[in-house]
Coordinates of C-alpha atoms (C1' of nucleotides) in Angstrom, one line a residue:
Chain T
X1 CA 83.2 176.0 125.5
X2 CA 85.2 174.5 123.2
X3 CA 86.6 177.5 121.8
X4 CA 88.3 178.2 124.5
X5 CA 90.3 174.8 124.7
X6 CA 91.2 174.9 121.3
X7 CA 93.2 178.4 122.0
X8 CA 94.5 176.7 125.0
X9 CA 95.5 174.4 122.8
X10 CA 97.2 175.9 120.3
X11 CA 98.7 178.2 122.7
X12 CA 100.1 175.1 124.3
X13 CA 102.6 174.2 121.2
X14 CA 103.9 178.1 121.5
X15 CA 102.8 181.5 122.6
X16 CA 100.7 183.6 119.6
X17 CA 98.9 187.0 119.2
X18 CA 95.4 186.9 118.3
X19 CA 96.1 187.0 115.2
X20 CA 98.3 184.1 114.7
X21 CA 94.8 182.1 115.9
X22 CA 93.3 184.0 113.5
X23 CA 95.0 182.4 111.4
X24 CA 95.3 179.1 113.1
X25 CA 91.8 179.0 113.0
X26 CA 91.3 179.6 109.5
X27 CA 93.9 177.1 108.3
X28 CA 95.4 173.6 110.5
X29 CA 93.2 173.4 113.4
X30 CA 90.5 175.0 111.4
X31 CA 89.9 171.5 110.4
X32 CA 88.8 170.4 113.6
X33 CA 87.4 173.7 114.7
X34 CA 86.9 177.4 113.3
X35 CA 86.7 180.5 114.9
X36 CA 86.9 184.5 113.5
X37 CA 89.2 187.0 115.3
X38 CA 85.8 188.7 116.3
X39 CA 85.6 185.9 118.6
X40 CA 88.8 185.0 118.9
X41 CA 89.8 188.7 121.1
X42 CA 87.0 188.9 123.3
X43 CA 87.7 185.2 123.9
X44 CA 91.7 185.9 124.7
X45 CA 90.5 188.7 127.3
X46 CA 88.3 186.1 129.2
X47 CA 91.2 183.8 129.1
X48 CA 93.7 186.6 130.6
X49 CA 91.3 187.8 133.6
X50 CA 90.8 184.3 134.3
X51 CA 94.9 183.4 134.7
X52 CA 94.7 180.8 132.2
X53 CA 96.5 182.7 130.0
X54 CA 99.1 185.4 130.1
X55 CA 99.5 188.4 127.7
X56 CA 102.8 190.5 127.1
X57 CA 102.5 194.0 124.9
X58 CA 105.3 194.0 122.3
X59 CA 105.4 195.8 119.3
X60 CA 106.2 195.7 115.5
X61 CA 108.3 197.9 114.1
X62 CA 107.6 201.3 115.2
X63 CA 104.2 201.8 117.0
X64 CA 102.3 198.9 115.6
X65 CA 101.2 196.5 118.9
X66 CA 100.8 192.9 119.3
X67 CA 99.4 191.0 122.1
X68 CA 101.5 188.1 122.6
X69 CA 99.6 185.1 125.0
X70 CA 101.3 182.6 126.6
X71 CA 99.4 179.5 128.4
X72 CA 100.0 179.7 132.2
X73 CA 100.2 176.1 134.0
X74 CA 97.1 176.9 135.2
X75 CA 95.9 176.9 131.8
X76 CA 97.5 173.6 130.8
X77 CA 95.6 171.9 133.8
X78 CA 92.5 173.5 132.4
X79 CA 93.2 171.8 128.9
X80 CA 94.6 168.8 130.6
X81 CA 91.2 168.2 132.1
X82 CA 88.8 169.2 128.9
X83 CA 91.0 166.3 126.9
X84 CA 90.4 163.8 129.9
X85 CA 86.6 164.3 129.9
X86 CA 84.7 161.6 127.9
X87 CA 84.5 163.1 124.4
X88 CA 81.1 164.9 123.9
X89 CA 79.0 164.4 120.5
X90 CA 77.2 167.6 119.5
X91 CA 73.6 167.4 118.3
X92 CA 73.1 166.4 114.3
X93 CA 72.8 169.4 111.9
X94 CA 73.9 168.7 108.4
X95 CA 72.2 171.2 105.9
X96 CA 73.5 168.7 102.7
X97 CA 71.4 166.1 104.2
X98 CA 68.3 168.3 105.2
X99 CA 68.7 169.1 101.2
X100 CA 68.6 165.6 100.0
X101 CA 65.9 164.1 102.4
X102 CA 64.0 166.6 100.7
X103 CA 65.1 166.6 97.3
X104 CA 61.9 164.6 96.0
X105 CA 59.9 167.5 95.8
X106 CA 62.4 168.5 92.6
X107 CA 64.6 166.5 90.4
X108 CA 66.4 163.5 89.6
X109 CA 69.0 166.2 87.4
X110 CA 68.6 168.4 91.0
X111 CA 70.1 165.8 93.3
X112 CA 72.9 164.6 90.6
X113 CA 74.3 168.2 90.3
X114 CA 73.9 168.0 95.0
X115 CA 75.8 165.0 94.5
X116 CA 78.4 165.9 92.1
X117 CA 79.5 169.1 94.1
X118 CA 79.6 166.8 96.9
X119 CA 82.4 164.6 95.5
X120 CA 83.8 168.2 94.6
X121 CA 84.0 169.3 97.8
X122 CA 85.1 166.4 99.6
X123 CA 87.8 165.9 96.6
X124 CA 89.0 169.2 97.2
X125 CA 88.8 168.6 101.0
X126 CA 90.8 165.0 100.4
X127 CA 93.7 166.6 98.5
X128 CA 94.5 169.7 101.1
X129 CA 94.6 167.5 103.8
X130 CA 96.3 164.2 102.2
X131 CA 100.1 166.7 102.0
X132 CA 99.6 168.1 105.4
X133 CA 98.9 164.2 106.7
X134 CA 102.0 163.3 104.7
X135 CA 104.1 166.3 106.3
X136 CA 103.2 165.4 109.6
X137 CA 104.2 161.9 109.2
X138 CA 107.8 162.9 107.8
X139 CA 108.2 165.1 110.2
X140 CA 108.0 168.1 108.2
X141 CA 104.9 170.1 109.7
X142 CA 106.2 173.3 111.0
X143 CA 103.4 174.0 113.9
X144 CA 104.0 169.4 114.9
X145 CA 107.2 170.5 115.2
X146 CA 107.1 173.2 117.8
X147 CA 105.1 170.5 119.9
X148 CA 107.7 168.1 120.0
X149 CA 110.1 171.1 121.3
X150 CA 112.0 169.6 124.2
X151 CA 110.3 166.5 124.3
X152 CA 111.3 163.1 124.8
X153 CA 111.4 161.2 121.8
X154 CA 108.4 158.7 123.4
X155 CA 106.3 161.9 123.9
X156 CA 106.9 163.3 120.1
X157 CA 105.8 159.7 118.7
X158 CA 103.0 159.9 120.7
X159 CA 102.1 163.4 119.9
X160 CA 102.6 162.8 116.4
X161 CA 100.6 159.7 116.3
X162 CA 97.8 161.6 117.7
X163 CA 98.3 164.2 114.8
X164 CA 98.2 161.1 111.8
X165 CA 95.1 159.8 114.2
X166 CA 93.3 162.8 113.6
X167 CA 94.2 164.1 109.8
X168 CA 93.9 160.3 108.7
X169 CA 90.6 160.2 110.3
X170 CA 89.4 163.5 108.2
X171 CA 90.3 161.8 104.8
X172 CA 89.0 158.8 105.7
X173 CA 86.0 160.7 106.4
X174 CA 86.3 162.6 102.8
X175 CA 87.0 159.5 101.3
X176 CA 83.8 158.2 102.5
X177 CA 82.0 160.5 101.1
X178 CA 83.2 160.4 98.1
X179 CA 82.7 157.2 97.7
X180 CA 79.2 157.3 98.6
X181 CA 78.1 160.1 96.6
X182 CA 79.3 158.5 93.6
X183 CA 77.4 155.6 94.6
X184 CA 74.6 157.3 95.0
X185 CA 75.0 158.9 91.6
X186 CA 75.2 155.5 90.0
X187 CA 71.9 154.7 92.0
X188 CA 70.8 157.6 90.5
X189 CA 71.3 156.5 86.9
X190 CA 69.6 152.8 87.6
X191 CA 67.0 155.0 89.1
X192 CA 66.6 156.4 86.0
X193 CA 67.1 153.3 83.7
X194 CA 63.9 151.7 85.8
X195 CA 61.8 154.6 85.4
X196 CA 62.7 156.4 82.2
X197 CA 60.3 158.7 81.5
X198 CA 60.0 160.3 84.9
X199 CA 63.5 162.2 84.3
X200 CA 61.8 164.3 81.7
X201 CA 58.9 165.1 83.9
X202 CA 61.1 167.4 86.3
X203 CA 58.6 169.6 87.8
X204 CA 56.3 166.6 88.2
X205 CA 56.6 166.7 91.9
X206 CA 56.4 170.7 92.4
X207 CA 53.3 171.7 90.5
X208 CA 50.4 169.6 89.4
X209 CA 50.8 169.2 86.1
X210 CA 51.6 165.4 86.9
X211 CA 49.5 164.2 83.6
X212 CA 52.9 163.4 81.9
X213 CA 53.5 161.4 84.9
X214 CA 50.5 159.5 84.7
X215 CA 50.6 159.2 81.2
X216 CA 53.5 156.7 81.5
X217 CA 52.5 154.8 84.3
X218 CA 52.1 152.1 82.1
X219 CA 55.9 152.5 81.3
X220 CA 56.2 151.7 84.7
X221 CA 54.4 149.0 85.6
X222 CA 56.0 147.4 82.3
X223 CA 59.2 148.3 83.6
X224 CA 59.0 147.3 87.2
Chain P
X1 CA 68.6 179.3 108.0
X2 CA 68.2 175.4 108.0
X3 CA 65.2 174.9 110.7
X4 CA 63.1 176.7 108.7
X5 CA 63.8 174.3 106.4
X6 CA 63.9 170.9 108.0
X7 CA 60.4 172.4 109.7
X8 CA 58.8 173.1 105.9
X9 CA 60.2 169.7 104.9
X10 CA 58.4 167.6 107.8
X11 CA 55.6 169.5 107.1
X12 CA 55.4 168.6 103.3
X13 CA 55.0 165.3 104.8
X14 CA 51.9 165.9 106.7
X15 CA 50.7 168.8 108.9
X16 CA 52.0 168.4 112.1
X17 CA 51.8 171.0 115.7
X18 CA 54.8 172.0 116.8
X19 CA 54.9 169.0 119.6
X20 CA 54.7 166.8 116.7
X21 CA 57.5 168.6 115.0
X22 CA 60.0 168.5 118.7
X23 CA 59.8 164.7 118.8
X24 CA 60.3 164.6 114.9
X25 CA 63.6 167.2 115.7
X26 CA 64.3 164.6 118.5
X27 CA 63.3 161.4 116.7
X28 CA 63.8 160.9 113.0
X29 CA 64.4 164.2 111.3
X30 CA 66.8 164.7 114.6
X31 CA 69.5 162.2 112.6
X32 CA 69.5 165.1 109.9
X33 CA 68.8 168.4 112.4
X34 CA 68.2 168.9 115.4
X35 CA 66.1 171.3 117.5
X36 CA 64.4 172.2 120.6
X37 CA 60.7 173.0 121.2
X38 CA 61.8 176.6 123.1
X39 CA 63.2 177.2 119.1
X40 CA 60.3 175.5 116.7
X41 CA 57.4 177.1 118.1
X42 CA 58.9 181.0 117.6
X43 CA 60.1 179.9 113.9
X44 CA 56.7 178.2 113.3
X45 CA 55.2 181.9 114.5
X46 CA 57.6 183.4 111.8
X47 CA 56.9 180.7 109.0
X48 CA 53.4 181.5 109.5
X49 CA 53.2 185.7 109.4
X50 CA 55.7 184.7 106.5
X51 CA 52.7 183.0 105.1
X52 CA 54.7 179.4 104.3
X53 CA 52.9 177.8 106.6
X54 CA 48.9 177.9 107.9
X55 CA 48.0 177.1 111.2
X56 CA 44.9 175.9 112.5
X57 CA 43.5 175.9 116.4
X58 CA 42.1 172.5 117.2
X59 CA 41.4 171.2 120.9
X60 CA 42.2 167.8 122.0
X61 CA 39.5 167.0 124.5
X62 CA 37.7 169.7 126.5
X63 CA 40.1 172.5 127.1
X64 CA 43.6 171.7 125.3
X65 CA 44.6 174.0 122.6
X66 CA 46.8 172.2 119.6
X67 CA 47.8 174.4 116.8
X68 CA 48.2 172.1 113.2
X69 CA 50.3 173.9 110.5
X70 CA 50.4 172.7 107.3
X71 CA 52.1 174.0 104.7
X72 CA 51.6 176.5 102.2
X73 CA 52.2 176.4 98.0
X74 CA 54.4 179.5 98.7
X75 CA 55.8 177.2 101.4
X76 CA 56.6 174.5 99.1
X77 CA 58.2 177.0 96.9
X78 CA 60.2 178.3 99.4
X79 CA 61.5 174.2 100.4
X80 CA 61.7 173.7 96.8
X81 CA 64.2 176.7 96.1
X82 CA 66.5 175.8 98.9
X83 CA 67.0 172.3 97.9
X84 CA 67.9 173.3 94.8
X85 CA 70.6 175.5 96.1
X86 CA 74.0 173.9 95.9
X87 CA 74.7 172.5 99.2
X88 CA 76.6 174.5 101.8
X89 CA 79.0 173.0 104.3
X90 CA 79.1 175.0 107.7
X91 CA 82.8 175.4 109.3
X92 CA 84.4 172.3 111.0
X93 CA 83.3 172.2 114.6
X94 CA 84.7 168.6 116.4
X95 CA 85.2 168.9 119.9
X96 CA 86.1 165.1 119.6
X97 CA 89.3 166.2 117.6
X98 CA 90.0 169.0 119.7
X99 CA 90.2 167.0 122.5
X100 CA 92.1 164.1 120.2
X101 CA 94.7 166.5 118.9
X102 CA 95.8 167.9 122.3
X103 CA 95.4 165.0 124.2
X104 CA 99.3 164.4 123.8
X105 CA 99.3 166.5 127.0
X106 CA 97.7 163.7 128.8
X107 CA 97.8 159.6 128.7
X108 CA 97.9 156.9 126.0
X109 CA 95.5 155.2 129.1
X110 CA 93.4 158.7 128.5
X111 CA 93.7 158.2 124.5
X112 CA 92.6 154.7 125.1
X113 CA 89.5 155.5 127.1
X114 CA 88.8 158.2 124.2
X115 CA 88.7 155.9 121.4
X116 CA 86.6 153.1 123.0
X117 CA 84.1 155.9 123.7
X118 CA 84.0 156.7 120.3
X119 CA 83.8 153.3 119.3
X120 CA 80.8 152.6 121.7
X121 CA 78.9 156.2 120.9
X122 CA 79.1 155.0 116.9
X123 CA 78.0 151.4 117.5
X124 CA 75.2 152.7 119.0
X125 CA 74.6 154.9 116.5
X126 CA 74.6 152.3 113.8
X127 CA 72.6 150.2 116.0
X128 CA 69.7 152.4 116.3
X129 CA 69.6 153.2 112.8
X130 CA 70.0 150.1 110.6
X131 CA 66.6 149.2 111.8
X132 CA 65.5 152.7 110.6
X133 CA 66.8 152.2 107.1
X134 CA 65.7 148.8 107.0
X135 CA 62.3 149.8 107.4
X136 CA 62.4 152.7 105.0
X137 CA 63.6 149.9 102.2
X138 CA 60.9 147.5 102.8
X139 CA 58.4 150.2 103.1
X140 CA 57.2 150.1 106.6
X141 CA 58.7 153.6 107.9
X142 CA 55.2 155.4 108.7
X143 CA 56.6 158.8 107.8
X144 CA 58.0 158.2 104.9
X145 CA 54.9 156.3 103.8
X146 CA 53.4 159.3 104.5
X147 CA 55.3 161.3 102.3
X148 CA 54.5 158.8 99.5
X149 CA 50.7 158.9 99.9
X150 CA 48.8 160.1 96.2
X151 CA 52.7 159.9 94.5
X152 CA 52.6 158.3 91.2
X153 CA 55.4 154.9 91.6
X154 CA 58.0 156.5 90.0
X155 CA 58.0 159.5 92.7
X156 CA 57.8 156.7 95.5
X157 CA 60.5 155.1 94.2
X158 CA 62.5 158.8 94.3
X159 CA 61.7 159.6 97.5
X160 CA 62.9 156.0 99.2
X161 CA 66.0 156.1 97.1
X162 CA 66.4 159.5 98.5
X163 CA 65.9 158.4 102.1
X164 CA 68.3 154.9 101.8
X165 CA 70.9 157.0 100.6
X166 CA 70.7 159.8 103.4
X167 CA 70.1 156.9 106.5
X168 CA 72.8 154.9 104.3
X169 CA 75.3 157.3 104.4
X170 CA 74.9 157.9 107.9
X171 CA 75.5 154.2 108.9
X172 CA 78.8 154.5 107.1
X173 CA 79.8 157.4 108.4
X174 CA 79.5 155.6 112.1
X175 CA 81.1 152.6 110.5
X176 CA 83.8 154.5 109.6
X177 CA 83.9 156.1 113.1
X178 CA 83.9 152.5 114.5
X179 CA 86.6 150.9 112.1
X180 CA 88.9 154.2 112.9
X181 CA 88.9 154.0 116.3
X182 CA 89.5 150.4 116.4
X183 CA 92.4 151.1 114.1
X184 CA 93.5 153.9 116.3
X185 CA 92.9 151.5 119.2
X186 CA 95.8 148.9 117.9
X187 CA 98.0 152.1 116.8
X188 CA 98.1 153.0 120.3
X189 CA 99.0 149.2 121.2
X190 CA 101.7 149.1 119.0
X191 CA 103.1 152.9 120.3
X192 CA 102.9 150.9 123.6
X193 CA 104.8 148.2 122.4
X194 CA 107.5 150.6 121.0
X195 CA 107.5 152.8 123.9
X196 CA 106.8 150.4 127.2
X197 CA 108.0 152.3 129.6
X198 CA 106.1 155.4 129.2
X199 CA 103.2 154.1 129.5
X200 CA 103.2 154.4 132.9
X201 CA 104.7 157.9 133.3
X202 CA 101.7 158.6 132.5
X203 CA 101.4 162.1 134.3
X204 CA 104.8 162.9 132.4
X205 CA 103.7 165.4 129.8
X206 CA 101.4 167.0 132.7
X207 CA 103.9 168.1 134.9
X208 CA 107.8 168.2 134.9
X209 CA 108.6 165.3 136.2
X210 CA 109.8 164.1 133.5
X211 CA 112.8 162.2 135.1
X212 CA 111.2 158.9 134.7
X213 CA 110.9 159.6 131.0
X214 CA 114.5 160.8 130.9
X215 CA 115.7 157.7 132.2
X216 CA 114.2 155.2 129.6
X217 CA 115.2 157.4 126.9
X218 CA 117.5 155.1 126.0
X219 CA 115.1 152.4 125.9
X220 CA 113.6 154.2 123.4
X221 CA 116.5 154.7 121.5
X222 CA 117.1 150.6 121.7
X223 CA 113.7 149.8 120.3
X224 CA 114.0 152.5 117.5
Chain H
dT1 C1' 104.5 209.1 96.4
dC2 C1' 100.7 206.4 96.2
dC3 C1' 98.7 202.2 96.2
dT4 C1' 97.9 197.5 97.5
dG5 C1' 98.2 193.9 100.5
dT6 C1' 99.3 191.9 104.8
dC7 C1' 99.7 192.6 109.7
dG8 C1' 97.3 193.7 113.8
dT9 C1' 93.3 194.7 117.2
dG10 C1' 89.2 195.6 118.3
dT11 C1' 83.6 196.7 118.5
dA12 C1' 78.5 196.5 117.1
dA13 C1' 74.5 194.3 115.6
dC14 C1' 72.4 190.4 114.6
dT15 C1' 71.2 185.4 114.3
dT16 C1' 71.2 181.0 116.2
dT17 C1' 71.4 177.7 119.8
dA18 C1' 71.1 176.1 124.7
dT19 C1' 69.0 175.9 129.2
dA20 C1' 65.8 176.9 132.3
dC21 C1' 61.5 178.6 133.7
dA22 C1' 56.4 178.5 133.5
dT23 C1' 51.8 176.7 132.9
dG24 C1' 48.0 173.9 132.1
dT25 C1' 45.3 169.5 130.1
dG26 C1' 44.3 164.6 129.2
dT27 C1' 44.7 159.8 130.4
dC28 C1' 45.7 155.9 132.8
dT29 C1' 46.7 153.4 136.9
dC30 C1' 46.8 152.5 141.7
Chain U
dG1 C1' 40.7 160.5 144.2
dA2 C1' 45.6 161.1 143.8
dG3 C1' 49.7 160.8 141.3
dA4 C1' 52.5 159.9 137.4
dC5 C1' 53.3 160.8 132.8
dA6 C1' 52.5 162.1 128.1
dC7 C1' 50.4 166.0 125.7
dA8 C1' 50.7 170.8 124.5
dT9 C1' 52.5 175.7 124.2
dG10 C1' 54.9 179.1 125.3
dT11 C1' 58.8 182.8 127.4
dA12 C1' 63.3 184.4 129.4
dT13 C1' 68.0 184.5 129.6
dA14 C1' 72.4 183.6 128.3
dA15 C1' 76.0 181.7 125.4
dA16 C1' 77.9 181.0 120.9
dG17 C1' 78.5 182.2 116.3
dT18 C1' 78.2 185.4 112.0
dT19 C1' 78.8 189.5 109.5
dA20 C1' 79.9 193.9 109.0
dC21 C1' 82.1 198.0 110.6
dA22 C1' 86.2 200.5 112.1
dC23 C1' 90.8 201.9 112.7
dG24 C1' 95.7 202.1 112.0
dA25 C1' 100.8 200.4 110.9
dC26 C1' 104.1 198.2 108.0
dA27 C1' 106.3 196.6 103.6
dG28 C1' 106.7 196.3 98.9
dG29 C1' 106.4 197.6 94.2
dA30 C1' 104.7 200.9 90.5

DNA sequence: TCCTGTCGTGTAACTTTATACATGTGTCTC
DNA sequence: GAGACACATGTATAAAGTTACACGACAGGA
């Protein structure tokens, strides 16, 4: 249900066609939750028959027509009471760690190129989030903006705290794992310092052919 | 895709029937993926006509039918491909932030009662897993001393690095929930301290009655 | 004029996940 | 012997999400 409150949501800093959530979607709140326009427009239609939001027809240019949705109150005392419910943790499913719980049964080279495009991705992650932060907290962010609209300067510190809450949160997050990724990589190479020869043996674990394995057991008795 | 997966993997540890593999979704694995019994038994029908996994009827005492897969070399294949795929990261979806980032329409009290939620879900979290990764480092976790059974030591070693960095990670991640939300906690106080009066127009954003805002604005404008 | 890219709105088919329904056995305790 | 609870396996239905298909208008430059 939560796609629903985050349209509410946007809708509540200013009216946009289903497209401009499109868009939403893919880019700010996308962070915090993504949607496609092919669920996005059934999605707005629900909304409408249900008067918790309002559509207008208006068009562009010559013929071309746009659906422009307002939120209605009762919309806002829909969203009002999805953000006053005790926050809700979805189950676990995290296909990167699925991949490295079971990343024994191939390489020590297999898991250092996982980790590597981890700290990639959260590096890339970090850095597009870190200006938008950093716009929000000068006051810059366009969409913020719009929210404060007619607001009493208590309310706009408190909406933009909210807004710094949640974006520093993400590259905290980022930053975590970043961190521990590159941790894990030096883990990796002390892994591999204690146990030498096993690097070599990649496909040890996969097919049987674990003689070169055992052939250096010695190594690692020696060694550990 | 990724049941199929976490399924082959817990069944590269030992052969398991599919209740064996529900409380694993709910229990262990469950930190990594989770997933009902009314989903594994369908995908353990399909992983078997795929011929990854072989299933065997048993019967526990007189009458009850148990069915124990185990899996297949083309199985392991199969595990072994995906974890070598670069690891894919599914679209943001954080109904914690959604409600967070919109929550401006309702109380800093509201905010408050969010955060210490959070706080409480993550310590919890932690809580129940430390112990978990504990055992995995001084080798009493059963399962993953299943997985090591006939591995040469260097293997062993791989898999419980493996498994102390995946559990690791995860108790940082709640950390960093925890320490956030704390931090968020005493950003809120200090908003408070800014903004006193506000505080208690709570209902202010909700409605229009905005008045009692309005007529501290120059409260605001004092402390500021 | 054509072409490309953005703007704009939808539907169809499929996969995945959630929730509930449905049924029966084994084991232990009161 | 009755009842509670873990063991064990499924199906049905609906909701949510993905991917592809489908159409057309506008604006700009080549």
């Amino acid at each position: 249900m939560s796609l629903r409150y985050a349209i509410l949501g946007s809708l509540s800093s200013c009216p946009s066609s289903g497209y401009d959530l499109a868009l939403q979607f893919g880019l700010g709140l996308g962070w915090f939750w993504s949607a496609s326009h092919s669920q996005i427009y059934p999605e707005l239609k629900r909304l409408e028959e249900a008067g918790l939001i309002e559509g207008t027809l208006t068009t562009v240019g010559e013929k071309l027509e746009k659906r422009m949705y307002s939120i209605t109150p009762t919309g806002i005392d829909s969203l009002v009471s999805f953000v006053t419910d005790s926050p809700n943790y979805p189950p676990n499913r995290d296909p990167e760690r699925v991949q490295l719980i079971f990343s024994d049964l191939s390489s020590v080279e297999n898991v250092r190129r996982h980790l590597e495009a981890h700290v990639r991705h959260y590096i890339k992650r970090r850095d597009v989030e870190r200006p938008i932060l950093d716009s929000i907290a000068d006051g810059r962010h366009e969409r913020v903006q719009m929210r404060l609209a007619g607001k009493a300067p208590a309310q706009q510190a408190f909406t933009i705290l909210l807004r710094e809450l949640a974006y520093g949160g993400d590259i905290e997050r980022a930053e975590l794992e970043i961190a521990w990724a590159q941790r894990a990589l030096r883990a990796l190479d002390e892994y591999v310092r204690r146990y030498p020869l096993t690097d070599e043996g990649k496909a040890s674990a996969r097919s049987s052919d674990s003689v070169a394995v055992d052939e250096h057991e010695s190594d690692d008795a020696r060694l550990a």
